[in-house]
Amino acid sequence: MPELPEVETIRRDLASAILKKKIVELKLNDSKVLKNDRSFFIESLLKRSVVNISRRGKLLIFEISRKKGENDINYLLTHLKMTGQLILINKNEKIVGGHSENNDSFEKAVGGSLPNKHTRAEIVFAGGARLFFNDLRRFGYLQIVSQPELLKIKSENYGPEPLSSELSIKYFSKMLNKRTSSIKALLLNQKLIAGLGNIYVDEALFLAGIRPMREGGSLSLAEKKKLLSSINNVIEKAIENRGTTFSNYLDSSGRKGNFSRLLNVYGRKGKPCNKCGNAIEKIKLAGRGTHFCLKCQS
DNA sequence: GTGTTTGTTATCAA
DNA sequence: CTTGATAACAAACA
């Protein structure tokens, strides 16, 4: 389940590996993941290169080079949704392996050698590097958009980014004002705040000492401040640790994230709270598994 | 066979 | 128009 820190980790790794390299071959195995016409998709990418990689929330944005005489810039959007992976295999790397410490877990998480039955698309770069888009459940997608389309998507679908100046306490406070939804549901809403998913919402609420089922509008200013800094804190630390691997997230080298061992509540049902020792509760809220400590969160 | 996992959108309701 | 709640999607696993 890639959320902001996982997508950011992939973005950084790919940026240092594939920028300016020419795309020499495309293998599109599953038209369901393509949001464009197949021939348009190929024409938009083949014999071009990626000149920049950015991110908005959990959406990865590849800026594609123009050909001579072209004025409009196209972008390749990639959303990994729940089980999507982007794995880059360099020329002389073995298809499975290359990561000698955890070959077994790599192969298990990827679903075998590459490509495999979950490989929906493959991009081959000049020099031999291959980028595999794997997605077991096929919720993820690849989409070519123009610059105006990109700007529309970025502004209409996503609220402020954590760790940005746009996510001020003034905005955050106003955003929660008079809201009757649970704070959990509000934090999961990408239009209100971008990039958080089920794991980091639960973690941020634990750090702030706030129960997930509290109504957004019921938070005091002090609680809002605490929550905002907890969100920024957990996102920052998770990026530093290259994200969280819970079920099948892997970074672009096929490695797991290191933040998993720093989780306080997510996936820790019944285990002792790291602060007080009480058992961690798990309930269903906003349609999602929700973890919290009854004693430390109020 | 049943329940559970979650990011996002569609749909319906108030 | 805004807000909120819920189902649906998809595939695998316990």
PDB file of C-alpha atoms (C1' of nucleotides) in Angstrom, chain A residues 118 136-139 179-181, chain C residues 3-5 8-12:
ATOM      1  CA  HIS A 118       1.574  -9.646 -12.486  1.00  0.00           C
ATOM      2  CA  LEU A 136      -1.387  -8.030  -8.614  1.00  0.00           C
ATOM      3  CA  ARG A 137      -4.858  -6.549  -8.221  1.00  0.00           C
ATOM      4  CA  ARG A 138      -4.846  -4.205 -11.218  1.00  0.00           C
ATOM      5  CA  PHE A 139      -6.153  -1.116  -9.450  1.00  0.00           C
ATOM      6  CA  ARG A 179     -16.680  18.847  10.236  1.00  0.00           C
ATOM      7  CA  THR A 180     -18.796  16.006  11.575  1.00  0.00           C
ATOM      8  CA  SER A 181     -16.876  13.183   9.891  1.00  0.00           C
TER       9      SER A 181
ATOM     10  C1'  DT C   3     -20.893  17.084   3.089  1.00  0.00           C
ATOM     11  C1'  DG C   4     -21.052  12.423   4.386  1.00  0.00           C
ATOM     12  C1'  DA C   5     -21.670   7.485   4.209  1.00  0.00           C
ATOM     13  C1'  DA C   8     -17.696  -1.358  -5.624  1.00  0.00           C
ATOM     14  C1'  DC C   9     -13.534  -2.652  -7.802  1.00  0.00           C
ATOM     15  C1'  DA C  10      -9.772  -6.818  -7.785  1.00  0.00           C
ATOM     16  C1'  DA C  11      -7.075 -10.875  -6.216  1.00  0.00           C
ATOM     17  C1'  DA C  12      -5.106 -13.504  -2.658  1.00  0.00           C
TER      18       DA C  12
END
